Amino acid sequence: MDNALFSRRRTERFAQLLDEANGGLRHHVRSRADDQLAPLVALGRQLGANPPNTEVDPEFRTGLRAMLLATADREGIGTTVAAPAEKATTGRGSLLPAVTARRARARGAILVGIAAGAIAVSGISAASENAVPGDALYGMKRSTERAQLALASSEISRGQLFLDFARTRLAEASSLNGNRAGYRAVLDDMDADIRQGVRQLTGAAVRRADPTALNTVDAFLTGQRRTLDALAERGSRADQERTAKSLELLDLVAERTEALRTAIACGQSAGTASDDLGPTPGVCA
């Protein structure tokens, strides 16, 4: 399916779900994207109930306004539907102007919803950016991350997002060092994000027979290892042992990307075997 068409349908479905969540008329349809959009709908309801107090960046506001105006002009939103030269007396001809007007209003409503949501999300993201487990805004921070994943358009985008979230979890863990339960829980989430991100990116590299996606993983490993090494001698013995487990995971990821580079370079075709880090490389002849 054409990506632009799919994105448009997903946007329209999001507008329907958000309308239903706010008490609007129920649309008796189901979409494969509903489960992915559910976190974004929940975030929209939370934003409506607790709007952020942060000020939106003026540059963001100006850029968003320009984008919306350009889209409205391209889609013909806000223009008056021209009256037909001769009124149709039979068939569905007389209904066409009304249908066109309704579609224009629907598109306009979607644009307004996207604009409001973008401004609200930008504000709440700024407010919750430094939240850590236990803070009031931490749940909102994680909901925003799930919404980003729901809107990601490719496995490479999702992989990059998961690795970004793993960096965020590590920053949170640094502030929780000494809080045994919180520290271990955040590192568990971090390791889960690493596995998800690596699986997406290694899968893309093997399917495309192109190691470019592996460069993202390698760059991530360098920065992540540096920060984890700094935590390796901090905290209690239990904290240090938990940090060592995350370092072992980074070693496994580095071994996997190196083996996949070798397999891709020698033309080894992708097999069906895989594990929690993605495709397992074959042996070059």
mmCIF file of C-alpha atoms in Angstrom:
data_model
loop_
_atom_site.group_PDB
_atom_site.id
_atom_site.type_symbol
_atom_site.label_atom_id
_atom_site.label_comp_id
_atom_site.label_asym_id
_atom_site.label_seq_id
_atom_site.Cartn_x
_atom_site.Cartn_y
_atom_site.Cartn_z
ATOM 1 C CA MET A 1 0.000 0.000 0.000
ATOM 2 C CA ASP A 2 1.200 3.505 -0.793
ATOM 3 C CA ASN A 3 2.834 5.004 2.325
ATOM 4 C CA ALA A 4 1.178 8.389 1.881
ATOM 5 C CA LEU A 5 -2.263 6.790 1.578
ATOM 6 C CA PHE A 6 -1.629 4.580 4.601
ATOM 7 C CA SER A 7 -0.448 7.538 6.710
ATOM 8 C CA ARG A 8 -3.516 9.523 5.698
ATOM 9 C CA ARG A 9 -5.885 6.715 6.618
ATOM 10 C CA ARG A 10 -4.111 6.239 9.926
ATOM 11 C CA THR A 11 -4.437 9.963 10.654
ATOM 12 C CA GLU A 12 -8.140 9.896 9.844
ATOM 13 C CA ARG A 13 -8.634 6.831 12.038
ATOM 14 C CA PHE A 14 -6.802 8.571 14.881
ATOM 15 C CA ALA A 15 -9.194 11.515 14.555
ATOM 16 C CA GLN A 16 -12.153 9.101 14.769
ATOM 17 C CA LEU A 17 -10.784 7.320 17.842
ATOM 18 C CA LEU A 18 -10.040 10.604 19.584
ATOM 19 C CA ASP A 19 -13.558 11.815 18.811
ATOM 20 C CA GLU A 20 -15.053 8.617 20.253
ATOM 21 C CA ALA A 21 -12.870 8.856 23.379
ATOM 22 C CA ASN A 22 -14.198 12.366 24.000
ATOM 23 C CA GLY A 23 -17.851 11.263 23.779
ATOM 24 C CA GLY A 24 -18.405 11.726 20.060
ATOM 25 C CA LEU A 25 -20.423 9.538 17.708
ATOM 26 C CA ARG A 26 -19.089 5.975 17.591
ATOM 27 C CA HIS A 27 -17.730 4.822 14.231
ATOM 28 C CA HIS A 28 -18.539 1.148 13.766
ATOM 29 C CA VAL A 29 -15.291 0.253 12.064
ATOM 30 C CA ARG A 30 -12.048 -1.393 13.091
ATOM 31 C CA SER A 31 -8.555 -0.758 11.785
ATOM 32 C CA ARG A 32 -5.308 -2.710 12.073
ATOM 33 C CA ALA A 33 -3.745 0.485 13.399
ATOM 34 C CA ASP A 34 -6.169 0.762 16.354
ATOM 35 C CA ASP A 35 -3.875 -1.047 18.799
ATOM 36 C CA GLN A 36 -0.919 1.123 17.766
ATOM 37 C CA LEU A 37 -2.967 4.306 18.055
ATOM 38 C CA ALA A 38 -4.472 3.440 21.460
ATOM 39 C CA PRO A 39 -1.541 4.916 23.482
ATOM 40 C CA LEU A 40 -1.709 8.101 21.396
ATOM 41 C CA VAL A 41 -5.474 8.400 22.030
ATOM 42 C CA ALA A 42 -4.894 7.891 25.760
ATOM 43 C CA LEU A 43 -2.234 10.593 25.672
ATOM 44 C CA GLY A 44 -4.649 12.938 23.881
ATOM 45 C CA ARG A 45 -7.258 12.419 26.600
ATOM 46 C CA GLN A 46 -4.683 13.063 29.339
ATOM 47 C CA LEU A 47 -3.570 16.247 27.618
ATOM 48 C CA GLY A 48 -7.175 17.393 27.380
ATOM 49 C CA ALA A 49 -7.738 16.774 31.078
ATOM 50 C CA ASN A 50 -4.392 18.233 32.185
ATOM 51 C CA PRO A 51 -3.161 20.731 29.576
ATOM 52 C CA PRO A 52 0.525 21.645 29.934
ATOM 53 C CA ASN A 53 1.470 25.058 31.275
ATOM 54 C CA THR A 54 4.739 25.264 29.352
ATOM 55 C CA GLU A 55 5.263 27.870 26.632
ATOM 56 C CA VAL A 56 5.602 26.567 23.074
ATOM 57 C CA ASP A 57 8.773 27.478 21.183
ATOM 58 C CA PRO A 58 7.894 30.403 18.834
ATOM 59 C CA GLU A 59 9.894 28.815 15.988
ATOM 60 C CA PHE A 60 7.897 25.596 16.337
ATOM 61 C CA ARG A 61 4.611 27.532 16.340
ATOM 62 C CA THR A 62 5.616 29.490 13.212
ATOM 63 C CA GLY A 63 6.761 26.366 11.367
ATOM 64 C CA LEU A 64 3.609 24.446 12.286
ATOM 65 C CA ARG A 65 1.397 27.314 11.115
ATOM 66 C CA ALA A 66 3.199 27.463 7.758
ATOM 67 C CA MET A 67 2.863 23.688 7.305
ATOM 68 C CA LEU A 68 -0.861 23.740 8.092
ATOM 69 C CA LEU A 69 -1.550 26.666 5.775
ATOM 70 C CA ALA A 70 0.295 24.915 2.948
ATOM 71 C CA THR A 71 -1.647 21.700 3.555
ATOM 72 C CA ALA A 72 -4.964 23.561 3.716
ATOM 73 C CA ASP A 73 -4.185 25.308 0.424
ATOM 74 C CA ARG A 74 -3.178 22.041 -1.247
ATOM 75 C CA GLU A 75 -6.277 20.190 -0.002
ATOM 76 C CA GLY A 76 -8.654 23.057 -0.707
ATOM 77 C CA ILE A 77 -9.721 23.306 2.927
ATOM 78 C CA GLY A 78 -11.640 26.456 3.741
ATOM 79 C CA THR A 79 -12.638 27.194 0.137
ATOM 80 C CA THR A 80 -16.266 27.502 -0.892
ATOM 81 C CA VAL A 81 -17.585 24.668 -3.026
ATOM 82 C CA ALA A 82 -18.569 26.085 -6.378
ATOM 83 C CA ALA A 83 -22.232 25.686 -7.333
ATOM 84 C CA PRO A 84 -22.761 23.396 -10.345
ATOM 85 C CA ALA A 85 -23.711 25.098 -13.592
ATOM 86 C CA GLU A 86 -26.859 23.066 -13.833
ATOM 87 C CA LYS A 87 -28.595 21.428 -10.879
ATOM 88 C CA ALA A 88 -28.889 17.698 -11.281
ATOM 89 C CA THR A 89 -32.437 16.418 -11.078
ATOM 90 C CA THR A 90 -31.787 12.706 -10.852
ATOM 91 C CA GLY A 91 -29.243 10.325 -9.404
ATOM 92 C CA ARG A 92 -26.589 11.365 -6.861
ATOM 93 C CA GLY A 93 -25.424 14.497 -8.655
ATOM 94 C CA SER A 94 -27.218 16.820 -6.233
ATOM 95 C CA LEU A 95 -25.438 15.202 -3.298
ATOM 96 C CA LEU A 96 -21.891 15.774 -4.538
ATOM 97 C CA PRO A 97 -21.438 19.368 -3.278
ATOM 98 C CA ALA A 98 -22.635 18.386 0.202
ATOM 99 C CA VAL A 99 -20.348 15.348 0.279
ATOM 100 C CA THR A 100 -17.402 17.454 -0.866
ATOM 101 C CA ALA A 101 -18.133 20.052 1.812
ATOM 102 C CA ARG A 102 -18.309 17.381 4.516
ATOM 103 C CA ARG A 103 -14.988 15.942 3.407
ATOM 104 C CA ALA A 104 -13.424 19.409 3.480
ATOM 105 C CA ARG A 105 -14.745 19.980 7.014
ATOM 106 C CA ALA A 106 -13.445 16.561 8.087
ATOM 107 C CA ARG A 107 -9.996 17.356 6.697
ATOM 108 C CA GLY A 108 -10.066 20.692 8.443
ATOM 109 C CA ALA A 109 -10.992 19.041 11.738
ATOM 110 C CA ILE A 110 -8.148 16.578 11.355
ATOM 111 C CA LEU A 111 -5.678 19.390 10.699
ATOM 112 C CA VAL A 112 -6.904 21.320 13.723
ATOM 113 C CA GLY A 113 -6.608 18.178 15.848
ATOM 114 C CA ILE A 114 -3.089 17.505 14.623
ATOM 115 C CA ALA A 115 -2.086 21.109 15.283
ATOM 116 C CA ALA A 116 -3.528 21.117 18.794
ATOM 117 C CA GLY A 117 -2.005 17.731 19.529
ATOM 118 C CA ALA A 118 1.404 18.733 18.203
ATOM 119 C CA ILE A 119 1.462 21.897 20.307
ATOM 120 C CA ALA A 120 0.229 20.075 23.394
ATOM 121 C CA VAL A 121 2.652 17.165 22.977
ATOM 122 C CA SER A 122 5.564 19.547 22.456
ATOM 123 C CA GLY A 123 4.663 21.315 25.693
ATOM 124 C CA ILE A 124 4.110 18.198 27.776
ATOM 125 C CA SER A 125 7.254 16.578 26.387
ATOM 126 C CA ALA A 126 9.283 19.578 27.493
ATOM 127 C CA ALA A 127 7.686 19.489 30.937
ATOM 128 C CA SER A 128 8.287 15.744 31.431
ATOM 129 C CA GLU A 129 11.660 15.489 29.711
ATOM 130 C CA ASN A 130 13.646 15.226 32.951
ATOM 131 C CA ALA A 131 11.082 13.167 34.879
ATOM 132 C CA VAL A 132 12.330 9.973 36.562
ATOM 133 C CA PRO A 133 10.419 7.033 38.081
ATOM 134 C CA GLY A 134 8.392 8.318 41.001
ATOM 135 C CA ASP A 135 7.795 11.778 39.497
ATOM 136 C CA ALA A 136 4.241 12.837 38.670
ATOM 137 C CA LEU A 137 5.029 13.328 34.972
ATOM 138 C CA TYR A 138 6.944 10.085 34.440
ATOM 139 C CA GLY A 139 3.861 8.223 33.201
ATOM 140 C CA MET A 140 3.242 10.996 30.676
ATOM 141 C CA LYS A 141 6.848 10.743 29.538
ATOM 142 C CA ARG A 142 6.478 7.031 28.818
ATOM 143 C CA SER A 143 3.118 7.579 27.084
ATOM 144 C CA THR A 144 4.774 10.127 24.804
ATOM 145 C CA GLU A 145 7.411 7.548 23.891
ATOM 146 C CA ARG A 146 4.746 4.966 23.019
ATOM 147 C CA ALA A 147 2.993 7.560 20.871
ATOM 148 C CA GLN A 148 6.246 8.208 18.984
ATOM 149 C CA LEU A 149 6.585 4.486 18.295
ATOM 150 C CA ALA A 150 2.988 4.290 17.048
ATOM 151 C CA LEU A 151 3.709 7.012 14.501
ATOM 152 C CA ALA A 152 7.082 5.633 13.340
ATOM 153 C CA SER A 153 6.900 4.848 9.626
ATOM 154 C CA SER A 154 9.608 2.167 9.267
ATOM 155 C CA GLU A 155 11.515 -0.464 11.210
ATOM 156 C CA ILE A 156 14.660 1.676 11.038
ATOM 157 C CA SER A 157 12.795 4.619 12.593
ATOM 158 C CA ARG A 158 11.416 2.354 15.322
ATOM 159 C CA GLY A 159 14.859 0.878 15.952
ATOM 160 C CA GLN A 160 16.401 4.323 16.327
ATOM 161 C CA LEU A 161 13.617 5.354 18.701
ATOM 162 C CA PHE A 162 14.119 2.297 20.899
ATOM 163 C CA LEU A 163 17.839 3.053 21.168
ATOM 164 C CA ASP A 164 17.054 6.679 22.018
ATOM 165 C CA PHE A 165 14.756 5.437 24.779
ATOM 166 C CA ALA A 166 17.548 3.166 26.044
ATOM 167 C CA ARG A 167 19.795 6.222 26.348
ATOM 168 C CA THR A 168 17.036 7.967 28.290
ATOM 169 C CA ARG A 169 16.645 4.976 30.636
ATOM 170 C CA LEU A 170 20.381 5.038 31.332
ATOM 171 C CA ALA A 171 20.239 8.743 32.203
ATOM 172 C CA GLU A 172 17.374 7.959 34.599
ATOM 173 C CA ALA A 173 19.341 5.092 36.133
ATOM 174 C CA SER A 174 22.265 7.416 36.788
ATOM 175 C CA SER A 175 20.037 9.567 38.989
ATOM 176 C CA LEU A 176 18.609 6.494 40.774
ATOM 177 C CA ASN A 177 21.924 4.829 41.626
ATOM 178 C CA GLY A 178 21.566 3.808 45.289
ATOM 179 C CA ASN A 179 17.824 3.168 44.970
ATOM 180 C CA ARG A 180 18.130 -0.591 44.489
ATOM 181 C CA ALA A 181 14.604 -1.394 43.314
ATOM 182 C CA GLY A 182 14.302 1.657 41.055
ATOM 183 C CA TYR A 183 17.792 1.239 39.591
ATOM 184 C CA ARG A 184 17.254 -2.417 38.656
ATOM 185 C CA ALA A 185 13.799 -1.719 37.193
ATOM 186 C CA VAL A 186 15.076 1.085 34.962
ATOM 187 C CA LEU A 187 18.009 -1.014 33.728
ATOM 188 C CA ASP A 188 15.563 -3.839 32.960
ATOM 189 C CA ASP A 189 13.557 -1.402 30.817
ATOM 190 C CA MET A 190 16.759 -0.149 29.208
ATOM 191 C CA ASP A 191 17.878 -3.659 28.249
ATOM 192 C CA ALA A 192 14.424 -4.388 26.809
ATOM 193 C CA ASP A 193 14.625 -1.220 24.684
ATOM 194 C CA ILE A 194 18.107 -2.204 23.496
ATOM 195 C CA ARG A 195 16.917 -5.635 22.377
ATOM 196 C CA GLN A 196 13.910 -4.144 20.591
ATOM 197 C CA GLY A 197 15.992 -1.500 18.818
ATOM 198 C CA VAL A 198 18.773 -3.877 17.823
ATOM 199 C CA ARG A 199 16.258 -6.429 16.505
ATOM 200 C CA GLN A 200 14.639 -3.795 14.284
ATOM 201 C CA LEU A 201 17.938 -2.487 12.916
ATOM 202 C CA THR A 202 19.707 -5.816 12.393
ATOM 203 C CA GLY A 203 16.586 -7.136 10.695
ATOM 204 C CA ALA A 204 16.572 -4.160 8.328
ATOM 205 C CA ALA A 205 20.295 -4.591 7.575
ATOM 206 C CA VAL A 206 19.932 -8.275 6.697
ATOM 207 C CA ARG A 207 16.776 -7.886 4.609
ATOM 208 C CA ARG A 208 18.355 -5.071 2.622
ATOM 209 C CA ALA A 209 21.800 -6.734 2.495
ATOM 210 C CA ASP A 210 23.103 -3.320 3.565
ATOM 211 C CA PRO A 211 25.124 -2.815 6.784
ATOM 212 C CA THR A 212 24.261 0.910 7.037
ATOM 213 C CA ALA A 213 21.679 0.310 9.776
ATOM 214 C CA LEU A 214 24.378 -1.431 11.824
ATOM 215 C CA ASN A 215 26.304 1.854 11.997
ATOM 216 C CA THR A 216 23.514 3.245 14.171
ATOM 217 C CA VAL A 217 23.873 0.309 16.553
ATOM 218 C CA ASP A 218 27.660 0.670 16.749
ATOM 219 C CA ALA A 219 27.443 4.398 17.492
ATOM 220 C CA PHE A 220 24.897 3.681 20.210
ATOM 221 C CA LEU A 221 27.150 1.042 21.789
ATOM 222 C CA THR A 222 30.075 3.464 22.065
ATOM 223 C CA GLY A 223 28.179 6.104 24.028
ATOM 224 C CA GLN A 224 26.140 3.634 26.071
ATOM 225 C CA ARG A 225 29.204 1.667 27.162
ATOM 226 C CA ARG A 226 31.002 4.843 28.241
ATOM 227 C CA THR A 227 28.158 5.838 30.564
ATOM 228 C CA LEU A 228 27.649 2.317 31.927
ATOM 229 C CA ASP A 229 31.375 1.970 32.639
ATOM 230 C CA ALA A 230 31.108 5.082 34.816
ATOM 231 C CA LEU A 231 28.336 3.383 36.830
ATOM 232 C CA ALA A 232 30.132 0.043 37.146
ATOM 233 C CA GLU A 233 31.912 0.988 40.387
ATOM 234 C CA ARG A 234 29.080 3.001 41.922
ATOM 235 C CA GLY A 235 26.328 1.989 44.301
ATOM 236 C CA SER A 236 25.948 -1.214 46.268
ATOM 237 C CA ARG A 237 27.355 -4.591 45.273
ATOM 238 C CA ALA A 238 23.900 -5.538 43.940
ATOM 239 C CA ASP A 239 23.841 -2.377 41.788
ATOM 240 C CA GLN A 240 27.286 -3.178 40.408
ATOM 241 C CA GLU A 241 26.251 -6.730 39.542
ATOM 242 C CA ARG A 242 23.156 -5.417 37.757
ATOM 243 C CA THR A 243 25.259 -2.903 35.811
ATOM 244 C CA ALA A 244 27.591 -5.731 34.759
ATOM 245 C CA LYS A 245 24.636 -7.599 33.219
ATOM 246 C CA SER A 246 23.820 -4.611 31.015
ATOM 247 C CA LEU A 247 27.460 -4.376 29.958
ATOM 248 C CA GLU A 248 27.352 -8.067 29.001
ATOM 249 C CA LEU A 249 24.338 -7.320 26.789
ATOM 250 C CA LEU A 250 26.320 -4.615 24.992
ATOM 251 C CA ASP A 251 29.106 -7.153 24.373
ATOM 252 C CA LEU A 252 26.588 -9.564 22.846
ATOM 253 C CA VAL A 253 25.191 -6.823 20.601
ATOM 254 C CA ALA A 254 28.703 -5.873 19.420
ATOM 255 C CA GLU A 255 29.441 -9.517 18.562
ATOM 256 C CA ARG A 256 26.164 -9.783 16.639
ATOM 257 C CA THR A 257 26.714 -6.662 14.521
ATOM 258 C CA GLU A 258 30.266 -7.757 13.667
ATOM 259 C CA ALA A 259 29.077 -11.210 12.606
ATOM 260 C CA LEU A 260 26.253 -9.734 10.521
ATOM 261 C CA ARG A 261 28.658 -7.360 8.756
ATOM 262 C CA THR A 262 30.806 -10.329 7.804
ATOM 263 C CA ALA A 263 27.796 -12.306 6.575
ATOM 264 C CA ILE A 264 26.498 -9.404 4.484
ATOM 265 C CA ALA A 265 29.962 -8.741 3.016
ATOM 266 C CA CYS A 266 30.334 -12.349 1.804
ATOM 267 C CA GLY A 267 26.836 -12.412 0.330
ATOM 268 C CA GLN A 268 25.342 -14.758 2.913
ATOM 269 C CA SER A 269 21.583 -14.802 2.363
ATOM 270 C CA ALA A 270 19.303 -14.092 5.293
ATOM 271 C CA GLY A 271 18.068 -17.212 7.017
ATOM 272 C CA THR A 272 14.932 -17.694 9.060
ATOM 273 C CA ALA A 273 16.722 -18.223 12.389
ATOM 274 C CA SER A 274 16.569 -15.336 14.842
ATOM 275 C CA ASP A 275 16.651 -14.542 18.551
ATOM 276 C CA ASP A 276 16.032 -11.513 20.765
ATOM 277 C CA LEU A 277 18.758 -9.561 18.921
ATOM 278 C CA GLY A 278 17.325 -10.248 15.471
ATOM 279 C CA PRO A 279 18.627 -12.475 12.656
ATOM 280 C CA THR A 280 21.405 -14.908 13.503
ATOM 281 C CA PRO A 281 24.165 -14.809 10.868
ATOM 282 C CA GLY A 282 25.083 -17.797 8.778
ATOM 283 C CA VAL A 283 28.616 -19.052 8.183
ATOM 284 C CA CYS A 284 30.406 -17.716 5.119
ATOM 285 C CA ALA A 285 31.872 -20.311 2.765
#
